[in-house]
Structures are given as C-alpha cells and as structure tokens.
CSV table of C-alpha atoms and ligand atoms in Angstrom, one decimal:
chain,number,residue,atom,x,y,z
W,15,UNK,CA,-36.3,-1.8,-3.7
W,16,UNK,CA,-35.0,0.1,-6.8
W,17,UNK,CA,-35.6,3.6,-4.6
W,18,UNK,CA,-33.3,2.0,-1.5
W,19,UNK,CA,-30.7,0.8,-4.1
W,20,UNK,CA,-30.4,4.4,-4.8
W,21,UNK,CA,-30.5,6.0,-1.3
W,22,UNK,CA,-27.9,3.4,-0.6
W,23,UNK,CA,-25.7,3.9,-3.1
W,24,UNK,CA,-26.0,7.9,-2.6
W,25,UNK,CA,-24.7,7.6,0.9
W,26,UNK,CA,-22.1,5.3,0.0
W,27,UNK,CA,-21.2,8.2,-2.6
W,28,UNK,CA,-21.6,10.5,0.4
W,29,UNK,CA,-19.0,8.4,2.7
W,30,UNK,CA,-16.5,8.2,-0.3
W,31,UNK,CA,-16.3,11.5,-0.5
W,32,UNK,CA,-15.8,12.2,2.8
W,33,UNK,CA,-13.4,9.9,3.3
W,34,UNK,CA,-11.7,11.3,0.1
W,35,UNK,CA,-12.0,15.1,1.9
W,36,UNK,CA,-10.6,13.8,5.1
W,37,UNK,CA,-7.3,12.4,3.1
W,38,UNK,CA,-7.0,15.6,0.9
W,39,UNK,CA,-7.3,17.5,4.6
W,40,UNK,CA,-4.9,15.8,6.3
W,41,UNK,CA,-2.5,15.5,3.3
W,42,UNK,CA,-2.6,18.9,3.2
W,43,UNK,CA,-2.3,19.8,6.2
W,44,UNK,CA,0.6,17.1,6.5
W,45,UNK,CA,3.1,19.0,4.3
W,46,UNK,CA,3.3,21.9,6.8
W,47,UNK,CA,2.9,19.6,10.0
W,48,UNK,CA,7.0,19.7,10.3
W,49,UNK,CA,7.7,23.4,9.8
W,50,UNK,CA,4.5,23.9,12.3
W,51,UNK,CA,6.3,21.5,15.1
W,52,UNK,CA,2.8,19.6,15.3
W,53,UNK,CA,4.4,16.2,15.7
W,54,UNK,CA,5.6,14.9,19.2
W,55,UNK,CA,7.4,11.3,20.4
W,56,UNK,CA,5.8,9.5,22.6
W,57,UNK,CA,7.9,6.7,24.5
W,58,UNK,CA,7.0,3.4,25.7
W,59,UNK,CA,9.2,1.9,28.4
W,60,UNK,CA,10.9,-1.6,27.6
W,61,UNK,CA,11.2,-3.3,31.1
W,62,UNK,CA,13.7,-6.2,32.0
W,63,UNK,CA,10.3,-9.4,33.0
W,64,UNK,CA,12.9,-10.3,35.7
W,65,UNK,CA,13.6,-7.3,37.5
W,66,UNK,CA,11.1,-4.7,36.0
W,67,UNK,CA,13.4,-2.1,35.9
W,68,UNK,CA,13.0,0.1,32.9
W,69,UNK,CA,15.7,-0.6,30.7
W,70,UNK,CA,15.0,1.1,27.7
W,71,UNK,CA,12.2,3.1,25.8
W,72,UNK,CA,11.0,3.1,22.2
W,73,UNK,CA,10.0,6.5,20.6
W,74,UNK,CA,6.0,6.2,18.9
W,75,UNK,CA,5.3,9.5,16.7
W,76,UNK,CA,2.2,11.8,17.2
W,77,UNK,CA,0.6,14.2,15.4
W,78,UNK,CA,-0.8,17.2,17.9
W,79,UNK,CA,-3.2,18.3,14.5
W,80,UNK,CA,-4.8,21.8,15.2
W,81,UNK,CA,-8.2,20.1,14.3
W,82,UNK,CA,-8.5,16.6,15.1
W,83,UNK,CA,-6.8,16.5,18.1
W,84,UNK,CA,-3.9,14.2,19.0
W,85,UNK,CA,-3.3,11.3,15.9
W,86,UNK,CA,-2.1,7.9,15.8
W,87,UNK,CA,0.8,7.0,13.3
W,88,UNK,CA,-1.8,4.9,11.7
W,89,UNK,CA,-3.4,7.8,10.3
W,90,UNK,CA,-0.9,9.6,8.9
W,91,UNK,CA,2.5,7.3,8.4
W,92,UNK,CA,1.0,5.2,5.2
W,93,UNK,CA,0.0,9.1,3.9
W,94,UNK,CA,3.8,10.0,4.4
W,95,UNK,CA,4.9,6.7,3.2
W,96,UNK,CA,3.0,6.9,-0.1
W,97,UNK,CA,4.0,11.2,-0.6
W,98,UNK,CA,7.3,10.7,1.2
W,99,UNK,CA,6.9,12.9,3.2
W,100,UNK,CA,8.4,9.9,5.5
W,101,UNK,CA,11.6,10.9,4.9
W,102,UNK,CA,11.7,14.3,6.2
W,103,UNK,CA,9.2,13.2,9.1
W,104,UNK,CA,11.7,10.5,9.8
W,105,UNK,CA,14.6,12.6,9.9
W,106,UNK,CA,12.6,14.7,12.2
W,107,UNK,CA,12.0,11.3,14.8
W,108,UNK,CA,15.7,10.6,14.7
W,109,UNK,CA,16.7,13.9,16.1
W,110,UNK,CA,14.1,14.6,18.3
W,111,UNK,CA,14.5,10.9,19.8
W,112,UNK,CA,18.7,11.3,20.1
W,113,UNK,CA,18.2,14.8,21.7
W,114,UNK,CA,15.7,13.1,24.0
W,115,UNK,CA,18.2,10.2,24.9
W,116,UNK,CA,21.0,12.8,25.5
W,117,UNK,CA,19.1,14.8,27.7
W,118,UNK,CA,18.3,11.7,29.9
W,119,UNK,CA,21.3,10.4,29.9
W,120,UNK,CA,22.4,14.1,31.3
W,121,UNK,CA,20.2,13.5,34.1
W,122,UNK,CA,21.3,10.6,34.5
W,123,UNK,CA,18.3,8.8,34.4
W,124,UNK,CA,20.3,5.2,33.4
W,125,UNK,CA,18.6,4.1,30.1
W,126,UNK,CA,20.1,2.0,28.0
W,127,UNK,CA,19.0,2.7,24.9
W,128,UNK,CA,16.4,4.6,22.8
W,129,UNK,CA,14.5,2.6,19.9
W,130,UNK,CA,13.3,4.2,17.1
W,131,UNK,CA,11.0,3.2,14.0
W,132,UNK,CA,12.8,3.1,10.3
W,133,UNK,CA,10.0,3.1,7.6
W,134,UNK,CA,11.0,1.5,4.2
W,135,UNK,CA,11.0,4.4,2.2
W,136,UNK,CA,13.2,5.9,4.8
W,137,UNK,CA,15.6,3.4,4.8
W,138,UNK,CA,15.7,3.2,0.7
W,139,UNK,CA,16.0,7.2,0.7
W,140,UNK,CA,19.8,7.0,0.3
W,141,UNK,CA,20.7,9.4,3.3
W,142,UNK,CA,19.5,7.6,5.9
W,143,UNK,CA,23.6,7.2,7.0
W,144,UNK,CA,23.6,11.0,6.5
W,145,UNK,CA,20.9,11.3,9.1
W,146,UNK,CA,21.7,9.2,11.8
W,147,UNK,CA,25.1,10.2,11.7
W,148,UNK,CA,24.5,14.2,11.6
W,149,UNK,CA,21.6,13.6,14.7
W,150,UNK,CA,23.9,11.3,16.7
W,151,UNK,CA,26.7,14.5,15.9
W,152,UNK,CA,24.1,17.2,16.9
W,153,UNK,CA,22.9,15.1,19.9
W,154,UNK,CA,25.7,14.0,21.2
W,155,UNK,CA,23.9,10.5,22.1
W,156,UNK,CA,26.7,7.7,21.9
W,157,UNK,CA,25.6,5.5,18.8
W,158,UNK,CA,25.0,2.2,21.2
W,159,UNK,CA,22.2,3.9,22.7
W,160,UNK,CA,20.1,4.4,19.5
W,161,UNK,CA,18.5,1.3,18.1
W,162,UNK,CA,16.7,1.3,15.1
W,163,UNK,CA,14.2,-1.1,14.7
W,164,UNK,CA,13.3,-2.4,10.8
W,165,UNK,CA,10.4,-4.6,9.4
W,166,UNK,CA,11.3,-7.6,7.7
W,167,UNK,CA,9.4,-6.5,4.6
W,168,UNK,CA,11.3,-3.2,4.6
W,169,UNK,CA,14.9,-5.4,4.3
W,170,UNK,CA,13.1,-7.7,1.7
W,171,UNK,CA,12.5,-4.9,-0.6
W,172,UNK,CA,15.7,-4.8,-1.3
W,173,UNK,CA,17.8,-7.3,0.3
W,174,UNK,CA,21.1,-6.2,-1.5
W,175,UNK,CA,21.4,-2.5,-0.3
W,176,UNK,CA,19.6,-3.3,2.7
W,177,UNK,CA,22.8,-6.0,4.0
W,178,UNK,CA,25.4,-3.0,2.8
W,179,UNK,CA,23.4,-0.9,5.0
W,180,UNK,CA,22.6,-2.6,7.8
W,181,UNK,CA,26.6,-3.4,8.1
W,182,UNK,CA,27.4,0.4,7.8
W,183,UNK,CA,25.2,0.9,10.8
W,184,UNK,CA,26.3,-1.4,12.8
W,185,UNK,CA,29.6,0.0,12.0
W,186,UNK,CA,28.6,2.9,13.7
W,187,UNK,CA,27.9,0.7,17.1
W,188,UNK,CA,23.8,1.8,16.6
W,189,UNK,CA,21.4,-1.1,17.7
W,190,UNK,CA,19.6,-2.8,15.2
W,191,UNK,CA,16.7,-4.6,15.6
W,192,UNK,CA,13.8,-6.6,13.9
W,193,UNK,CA,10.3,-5.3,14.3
W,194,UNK,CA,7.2,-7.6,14.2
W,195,UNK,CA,9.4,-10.5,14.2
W,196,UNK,CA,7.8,-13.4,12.3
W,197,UNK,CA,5.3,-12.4,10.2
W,198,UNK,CA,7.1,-11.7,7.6
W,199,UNK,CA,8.0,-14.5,5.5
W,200,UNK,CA,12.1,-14.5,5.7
W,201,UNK,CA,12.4,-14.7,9.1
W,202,UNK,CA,15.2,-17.4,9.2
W,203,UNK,CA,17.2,-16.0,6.0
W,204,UNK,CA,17.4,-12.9,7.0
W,205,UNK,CA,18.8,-13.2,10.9
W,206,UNK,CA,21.5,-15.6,9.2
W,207,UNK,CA,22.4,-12.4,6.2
W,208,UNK,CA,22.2,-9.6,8.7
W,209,UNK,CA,24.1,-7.7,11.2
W,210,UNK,CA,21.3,-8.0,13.7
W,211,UNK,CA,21.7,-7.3,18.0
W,212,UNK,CA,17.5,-7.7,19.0
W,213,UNK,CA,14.4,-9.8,17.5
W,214,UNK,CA,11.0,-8.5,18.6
W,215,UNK,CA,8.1,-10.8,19.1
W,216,UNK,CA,5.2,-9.5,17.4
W,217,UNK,CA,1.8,-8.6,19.5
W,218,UNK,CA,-0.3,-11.2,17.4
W,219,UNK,CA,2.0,-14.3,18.9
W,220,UNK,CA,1.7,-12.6,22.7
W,221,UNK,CA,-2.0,-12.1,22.5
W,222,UNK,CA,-2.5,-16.0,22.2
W,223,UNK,CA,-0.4,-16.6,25.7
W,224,UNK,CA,-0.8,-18.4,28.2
W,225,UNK,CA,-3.1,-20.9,26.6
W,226,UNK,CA,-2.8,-20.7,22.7
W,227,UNK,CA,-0.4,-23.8,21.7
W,228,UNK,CA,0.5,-22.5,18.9
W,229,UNK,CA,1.4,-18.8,20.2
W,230,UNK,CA,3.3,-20.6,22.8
W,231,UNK,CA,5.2,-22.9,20.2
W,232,UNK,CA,5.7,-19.9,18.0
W,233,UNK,CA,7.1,-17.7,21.0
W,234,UNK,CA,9.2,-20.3,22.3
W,235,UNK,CA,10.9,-20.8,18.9
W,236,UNK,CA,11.7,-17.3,18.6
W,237,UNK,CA,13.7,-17.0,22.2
W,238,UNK,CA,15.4,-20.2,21.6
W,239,UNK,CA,16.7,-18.9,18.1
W,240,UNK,CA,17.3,-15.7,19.6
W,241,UNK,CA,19.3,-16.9,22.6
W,242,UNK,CA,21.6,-19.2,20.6
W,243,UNK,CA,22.6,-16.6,18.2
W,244,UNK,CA,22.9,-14.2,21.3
W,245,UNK,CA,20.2,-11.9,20.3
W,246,UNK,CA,18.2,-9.7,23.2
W,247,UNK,CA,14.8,-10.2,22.6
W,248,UNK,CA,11.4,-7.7,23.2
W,249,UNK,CA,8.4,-9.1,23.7
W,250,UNK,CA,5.6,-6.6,22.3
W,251,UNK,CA,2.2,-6.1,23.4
W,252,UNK,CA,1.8,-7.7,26.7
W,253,UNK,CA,-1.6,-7.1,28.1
W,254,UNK,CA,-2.1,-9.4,31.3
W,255,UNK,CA,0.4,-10.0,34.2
W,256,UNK,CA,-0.3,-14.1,32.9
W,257,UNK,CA,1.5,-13.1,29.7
W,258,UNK,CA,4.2,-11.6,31.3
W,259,UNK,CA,5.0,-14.4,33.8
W,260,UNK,CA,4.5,-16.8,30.8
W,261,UNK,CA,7.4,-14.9,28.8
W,262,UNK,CA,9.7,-14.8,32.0
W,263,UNK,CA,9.6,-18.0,32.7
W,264,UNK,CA,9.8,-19.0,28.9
W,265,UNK,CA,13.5,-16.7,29.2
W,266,UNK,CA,12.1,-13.3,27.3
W,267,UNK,CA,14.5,-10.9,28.7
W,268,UNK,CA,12.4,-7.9,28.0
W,269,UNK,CA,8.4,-6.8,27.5
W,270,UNK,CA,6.5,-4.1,26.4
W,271,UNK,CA,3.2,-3.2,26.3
W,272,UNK,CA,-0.1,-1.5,28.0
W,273,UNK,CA,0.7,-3.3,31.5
W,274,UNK,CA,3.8,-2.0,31.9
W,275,UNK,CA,3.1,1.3,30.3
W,276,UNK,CA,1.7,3.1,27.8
W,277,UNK,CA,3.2,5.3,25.3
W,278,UNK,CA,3.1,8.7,27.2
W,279,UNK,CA,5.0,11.9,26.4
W,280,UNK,CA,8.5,12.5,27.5
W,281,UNK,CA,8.4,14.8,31.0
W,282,UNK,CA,5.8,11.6,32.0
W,283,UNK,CA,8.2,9.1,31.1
W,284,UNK,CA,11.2,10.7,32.9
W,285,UNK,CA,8.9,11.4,36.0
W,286,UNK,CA,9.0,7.4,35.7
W,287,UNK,CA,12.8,6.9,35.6
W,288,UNK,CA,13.3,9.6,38.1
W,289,UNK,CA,11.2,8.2,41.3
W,290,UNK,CA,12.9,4.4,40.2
W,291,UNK,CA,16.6,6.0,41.1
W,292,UNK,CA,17.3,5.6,44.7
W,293,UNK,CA,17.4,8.9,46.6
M,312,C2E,P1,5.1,-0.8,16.1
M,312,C2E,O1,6.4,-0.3,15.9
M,312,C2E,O2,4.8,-2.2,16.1
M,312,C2E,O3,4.7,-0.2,17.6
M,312,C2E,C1,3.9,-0.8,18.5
M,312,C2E,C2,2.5,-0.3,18.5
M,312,C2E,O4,1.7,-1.1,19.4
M,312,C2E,C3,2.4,1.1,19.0
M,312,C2E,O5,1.2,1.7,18.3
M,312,C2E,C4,2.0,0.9,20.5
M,312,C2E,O6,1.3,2.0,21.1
M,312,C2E,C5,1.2,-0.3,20.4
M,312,C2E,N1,1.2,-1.0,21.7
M,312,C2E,C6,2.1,-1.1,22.6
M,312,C2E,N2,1.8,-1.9,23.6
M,312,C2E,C7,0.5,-2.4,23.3
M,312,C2E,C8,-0.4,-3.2,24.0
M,312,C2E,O7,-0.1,-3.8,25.1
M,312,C2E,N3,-1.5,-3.5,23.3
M,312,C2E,C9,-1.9,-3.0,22.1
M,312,C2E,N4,-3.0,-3.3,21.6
M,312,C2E,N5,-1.0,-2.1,21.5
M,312,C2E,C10,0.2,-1.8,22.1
M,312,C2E,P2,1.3,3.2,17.7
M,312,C2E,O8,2.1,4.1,18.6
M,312,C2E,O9,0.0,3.5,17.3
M,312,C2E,O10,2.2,2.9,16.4
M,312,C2E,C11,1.7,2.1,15.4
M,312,C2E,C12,2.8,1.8,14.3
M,312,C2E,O11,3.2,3.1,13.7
M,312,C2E,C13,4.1,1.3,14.9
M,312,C2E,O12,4.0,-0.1,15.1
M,312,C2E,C14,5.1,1.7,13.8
M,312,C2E,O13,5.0,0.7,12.8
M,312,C2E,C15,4.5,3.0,13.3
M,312,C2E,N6,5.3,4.1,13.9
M,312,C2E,C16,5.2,4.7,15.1
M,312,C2E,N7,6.0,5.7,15.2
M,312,C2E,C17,6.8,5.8,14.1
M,312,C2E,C18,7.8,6.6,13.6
M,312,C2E,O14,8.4,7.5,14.3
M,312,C2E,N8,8.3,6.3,12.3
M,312,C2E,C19,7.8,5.3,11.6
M,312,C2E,N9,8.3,5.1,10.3
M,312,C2E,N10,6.8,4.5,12.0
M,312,C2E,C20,6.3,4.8,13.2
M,313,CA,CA1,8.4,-0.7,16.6
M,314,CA,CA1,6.3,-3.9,16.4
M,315,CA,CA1,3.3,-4.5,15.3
C-alpha cells in the first residue's frame, strides 16, 4: 500500500509539473502571440427566430499557436486576464472586429451590428474609451454597429466607474449589452443603473428548454423584463430546433448557437451573408 501511495503521488508530482510547463509555455509564448499575428476572430451569426435572417454576428478570439494548433479562449483569456496581457489582446479584437464590420458593410453584406467581448480588466484599464474610439476612427465602422457585450461581474467590480463609463459609451451611439445574463447576482440593479440596449440569456437557462420548468420560468422572466424596458434580447446556446421554436414562440427576438452556426472564420461567414442576398 505504502509503495502505491508513493507511485501515486509521483505521478501526481509528474501531472503538476506538466501542467505547470504547459502554462509557462503558453505564457511565454503568449507575450509574442500579438506581434506574431497568431490570433484570429472567429464570428458566430446572431439570427432573427422569426425570420432567420442573419442579423448580426459576435466576434470569438483564436489563438492559431505554432504548436498546439488552433486554441479556445478558454485556454488562454484567464492567462491574459491574470498577466494583462488582455488589454493589448483586447485592443487587438476591437480593431480587427471594426475593420471586419467595415469591410462587410462595403460589400454590402447588410449586418447590423458586430458584437464583441469586453474582459474586466479591459474595461478597468482606463483607455478602453481611447480604444474604441481610435478603432471606430481607423475603421470607419459607424459606432451603432459595434456592441460590446460585458459580464455582470465585470460592472460589479466596480459599479461607480463602470455607470460613468458605460454612459460615455453609449454617448458614442456603441451597443451595449449584458453577457450571461442572470447568473450573476445583480441582475435587476444593474439593468435599472445602466445605460443598457441588449440582455443575453445565458446557455445554462437554454439548455433546460423545452421541458425544464425552471429554465422555462427563468427564460420567460428575462424576455418579459427585457421587452418592457425595450431591450433586444439574444438567446445563447441553442442546440435543438425544440429550443429554438420554444424561444420564438416565448418572443426571443434573436438566437445563437451550434444550430444556427458555429463560430467559423470570417471569408466563411461572409460566404454565408453573400448567398442570403438576392441575386
Ligand atoms: P461567451 O461570450 O459566453 O461566448 C459564447 C461561447 O459559447 C463561445 O465559446 C461559443 O463558441 C460557445 N457557443 C456558441 N454556441 C454554442 C452552442 O450552441 N453550444 C455550446 N456548447 N457552446 C456554444 P468560445 O468561443 O470558446 O468562447 C468562450 C468565452 O471566451 C466567451 O464566452 C467569452 O467569455 C470569452 N471570449 C471569447 N472571445 C473573446 C474576446 O475576444 N475577448 C474576451 N475578453 N473574451 C473572449
Ligand atoms: Ca459573449
Ligand atoms: Ca455569453
Ligand atoms: Ca457563457
């Protein structure tokens, strides 16, 4: 027994350390990820549940690592978050993703807006208003075609600044929208304190439909709250054609999620938008 507590605890050791190696890697190998133009945007259309047109898209970062292949934010954003290097990376997203809307909007490929992901170490960073004002400048994008989409936890970190900001943005005419809508724990406070155009209902209350009471209670609250303070709202992860049919009927203007479409890489996307226009 005494011999396999050993052996046991050796590999353990063993898996420590390479899980330690793996982050020291990829840290590493992180800080030169921008200047090597490893990272790509992804975009996942937003479709309207009544019409299914395409309406808008949100932008999901990738890391093309030379390595380990193609990564998923959840392998690398809580690195950047913690070094913040999140800052720079997000200053990097905003561009790319107004460049990208401009360019579609050139073609004129009819989207109404472009959603992107705000970290909470970007949005405390002090020149976030610096940044999305020089990449709407560079880009060209008009400002009410960008939304930004922000955690509850990220405004309740610092509820102050976060209202002062949130008010200069929408000042600029950006979109600004709640991610993961309801699992945070402020969800009422905060719609009432905040500039806010679009709610979006979290995966984990979509999964549960069309049978779990309680995901169908909780969903149902959200579009009702959302409609009478004139919010749009996004339903997220929608699997099954069940789910989708439920959220239509229950008034969710728009879904998203691996039914309608995966996140895919831009010349994919626009192949999408392109054969939709008529002629
Ligand atoms: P999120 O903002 O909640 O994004 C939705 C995530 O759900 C995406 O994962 C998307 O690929 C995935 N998803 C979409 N539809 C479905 C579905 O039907 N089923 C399931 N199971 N999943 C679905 P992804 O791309 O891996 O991104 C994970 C998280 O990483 C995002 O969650 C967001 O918090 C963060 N993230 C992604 N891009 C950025 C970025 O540019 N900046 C920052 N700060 N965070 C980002
Ligand atoms: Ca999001
Ligand atoms: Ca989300
Ligand atoms: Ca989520």
């Amino acid at each position: 027994a005494k011999e396999r507590g050993r052996s046991t605890y050796q590999f353990f050791d063993k898996a420590m350390n390479a899980q330690a190696f793996e982050h020291l890697l990829l840290e590493n190998s992180l800080r030169h990820a921008l200047d090597r133009g490893e990272f790509e945007l992804h975009y996942q259309p937003q479709v309207a549940t009544q019409s299914g047109e395409i309406v808008g898209v949100e932008a999901l970062i990738r890391w093309r690592h030379p390595e380990l292949g193609l990564l998923s934010p959840a392998k690398f954003i809580p690195l950047a978050e913690q070094n913040g290097l999140i800052v720079a990376i997000g200053s990097w997203v905003l561009e790319e993703a107004c460049r990208q809307g401009r360019a579609w909007l050139d073609a004129g490929l009819g989207l109404q807006h472009i959603a992107v992901n705000l970290s909470a170490r970007q949005f405390a960073s002090g020149d976030l208003l610096d940044t999305v004002d020089a990449a709407l400048l560079d880009s060209q994008l008009p400002a009410a075609m960008l939304e930004l989409e922000i955690t509850e936890s990220t405004i309740m970190q610092n509820p102050q600044e976060a209202a002062v900001l949130l008010q200069r943005l929408r000042e600029r005419g950006v979109v600004l929208s709640i991610d993961d809508f309801g699992t945070g724990h402020s969800s009422l406070v905060s719609l009432k304190q905040y500039p806010l155009d679009s709610l979006k209902i979290d995966r984990g209350f979509v999964q549960g439909l069309p049978n779990d009471e309680d995901d169908q209670a909780i969903t149902e609250t959200i579009i009702a709250i959302a409609r009478k303070m004139r919010l749009k709202v996004v339903a997220e992860g929608v699997e099954t054609p069940e789910q989708l049919a439920y959220l239509r009927d229950a008034g969710c203007e728009l879904a998203q999620g691996y039914l309608l479409g995966r996140p895919q890489p831009a010349y994919v996307l626009q192949s999408l938008l392109q054969r939709r226009e008529p002629g």
